[in-house]
CSV table of C-alpha atoms in Angstrom, one decimal:
chain,number,residue,atom,x,y,z
Z,1,MET,CA,10.3,-8.1,7.7
Z,2,LYS,CA,7.4,-9.9,6.0
Z,3,GLN,CA,7.7,-12.2,3.1
Z,4,THR,CA,6.2,-11.6,-0.3
Z,5,HIS,CA,3.4,-14.0,0.1
Z,6,GLU,CA,2.3,-12.3,3.4
Z,7,LEU,CA,2.4,-8.9,1.8
Z,8,LEU,CA,0.3,-10.0,-1.1
Z,9,ARG,CA,-2.5,-11.1,1.3
Z,10,GLU,CA,-2.3,-7.9,3.3
Z,11,LEU,CA,-2.4,-5.6,0.3
Z,12,ARG,CA,-5.2,-7.6,-1.3
Z,13,ASP,CA,-7.2,-7.4,1.9
Z,14,SER,CA,-6.5,-3.7,2.4
Z,15,HIS,CA,-7.9,-3.0,-1.1
Z,16,ASN,CA,-10.9,-5.3,-0.6
Z,17,TYR,CA,-10.0,-7.4,-3.6
Z,18,ARG,CA,-10.9,-11.0,-4.0
Z,19,GLN,CA,-8.4,-13.6,-5.1
Z,20,GLU,CA,-10.4,-14.2,-8.3
Z,21,TYR,CA,-10.0,-10.5,-9.3
Z,22,ILE,CA,-6.2,-10.6,-8.8
Z,23,ALA,CA,-5.9,-13.9,-10.6
Z,24,LYS,CA,-7.8,-12.4,-13.6
Z,25,TYR,CA,-5.7,-9.2,-13.5
Z,26,LEU,CA,-2.6,-11.4,-13.6
Z,27,GLY,CA,-3.9,-13.7,-16.3
Z,28,THR,CA,-3.7,-16.8,-14.1
Z,29,THR,CA,-6.0,-19.0,-12.1
Z,30,GLN,CA,-7.4,-18.4,-8.7
Z,31,GLN,CA,-5.7,-21.6,-7.4
Z,32,THR,CA,-2.3,-20.4,-8.7
Z,33,TYR,CA,-2.8,-17.0,-7.1
Z,34,SER,CA,-3.9,-18.7,-3.8
Z,35,ASN,CA,-0.7,-20.7,-3.9
Z,36,TYR,CA,1.3,-17.4,-4.2
Z,37,GLU,CA,-0.4,-16.0,-1.1
Z,38,LEU,CA,0.2,-19.3,0.8
Z,39,GLY,CA,3.9,-19.3,-0.1
Z,40,LEU,CA,3.5,-22.6,-1.9
Z,41,ARG,CA,4.4,-21.3,-5.3
Z,42,GLU,CA,7.1,-18.8,-6.4
Z,43,ILE,CA,5.5,-15.7,-7.9
Z,44,PRO,CA,6.9,-14.8,-11.3
Z,45,LEU,CA,8.7,-11.5,-11.7
Z,46,HIS,CA,6.2,-10.2,-14.3
Z,47,HIS,CA,3.4,-10.8,-11.8
Z,48,ILE,CA,5.4,-8.9,-9.1
Z,49,VAL,CA,5.7,-5.9,-11.6
Z,50,LYS,CA,2.0,-6.0,-12.4
Z,51,LEU,CA,1.0,-6.2,-8.7
Z,52,SER,CA,3.3,-3.2,-7.9
Z,53,HIS,CA,1.4,-1.2,-10.4
Z,54,LEU,CA,-2.0,-2.3,-9.1
Z,55,TYR,CA,-1.1,-1.6,-5.5
Z,56,GLN,CA,1.1,1.5,-6.2
Z,57,VAL,CA,4.1,0.1,-4.3
Z,58,SER,CA,7.6,-0.6,-5.4
Z,59,THR,CA,8.7,-4.0,-6.5
Z,60,ASP,CA,11.4,-3.8,-3.8
Z,61,TYR,CA,8.6,-3.5,-1.2
Z,62,LEU,CA,6.9,-6.6,-2.6
Z,63,LEU,CA,10.1,-8.5,-2.6
Z,64,SER,CA,10.8,-7.3,1.0
Z,65,ILE,CA,14.0,-5.5,0.2
Z,66,ASP,CA,12.8,-1.9,0.7
Z,67,SER,CA,11.7,0.4,3.4
Z,68,PRO,CA,8.2,-0.3,4.9
Z,69,TYR,CA,5.1,0.6,3.0
Z,70,THR,CA,4.1,4.1,3.7
Z,71,GLY,CA,0.7,4.0,2.1
Z,72,THR,CA,-0.8,4.9,-1.2
Z,73,THR,CA,0.6,7.5,-3.5
Z,74,ASN,CA,-2.9,8.2,-4.9
Z,75,LEU,CA,-3.8,11.6,-3.5
Z,76,SER,CA,-7.4,11.4,-4.7
Z,77,GLN,CA,-8.2,8.1,-2.9
Z,78,GLU,CA,-10.1,8.3,0.4
Z,79,TYR,CA,-7.5,8.3,3.2
Z,80,LEU,CA,-9.2,9.0,6.5
Z,81,ASP,CA,-12.8,9.8,7.5
Z,82,GLY,CA,-13.9,10.8,3.9
Z,83,MET,CA,-10.9,13.0,3.3
Z,84,THR,CA,-8.2,12.4,0.7
Z,85,LEU,CA,-4.5,13.1,1.1
Z,86,HIS,CA,-5.0,16.0,-1.3
Z,87,ASP,CA,-7.6,17.5,1.1
Z,88,ILE,CA,-5.2,17.1,4.0
Z,89,VAL,CA,-2.2,18.6,2.2
Z,90,PHE,CA,-4.3,21.5,0.9
Z,91,ASP,CA,-5.5,22.2,4.5
Z,92,ILE,CA,-1.9,22.1,5.8
Z,93,GLN,CA,-0.8,24.5,3.1
Z,94,LYS,CA,-3.3,27.0,4.3
Z,95,LEU,CA,-1.6,27.1,7.8
Z,96,ASP,CA,0.9,29.8,8.6
Z,97,GLU,CA,4.6,28.8,8.9
Z,98,ASP,CA,4.6,28.5,12.7
Z,99,LYS,CA,1.6,26.2,12.7
Z,100,ARG,CA,3.1,24.0,9.9
Z,101,LYS,CA,6.3,23.7,12.0
Z,102,SER,CA,4.3,22.8,15.0
Z,103,LEU,CA,2.3,20.2,13.1
Z,104,ALA,CA,5.5,18.7,11.7
Z,105,GLN,CA,7.0,18.5,15.2
Z,106,PHE,CA,3.8,16.8,16.5
Z,107,VAL,CA,3.9,14.2,13.7
Z,108,ARG,CA,7.5,13.4,14.5
Z,109,PHE,CA,6.5,13.1,18.2
Z,110,LEU,CA,3.6,10.7,17.3
Z,111,ASN,CA,5.9,8.6,15.1
Z,112,SER,CA,8.5,8.4,17.9
Z,113,GLN,CA,5.9,6.9,20.2
Z,114,GLU,CA,5.6,3.6,18.3
């Protein structure tokens, strides 16, 4: 399981944020935030809470005591090839029951291949 400082970097990169932006959001300096990401400085709990809101993940995830990150909970955010999760769920709901069951089985199959 990854450590908090590793997760901070991954999440920041995946959201295309710069350290300066995160530091300002937290009310700290870029150098202090950089030290969080490098694991050179302990990140305060109130910063963990703010970051969990920013990235829409649990504090448990950021503290590496939760199940793996499963992605964003923002259904309006672009998810894949210009589609949002809302679009995907809407399309799935239009399928008949047999096709939805087949899709669910296929997703389970794909997940088992990892």
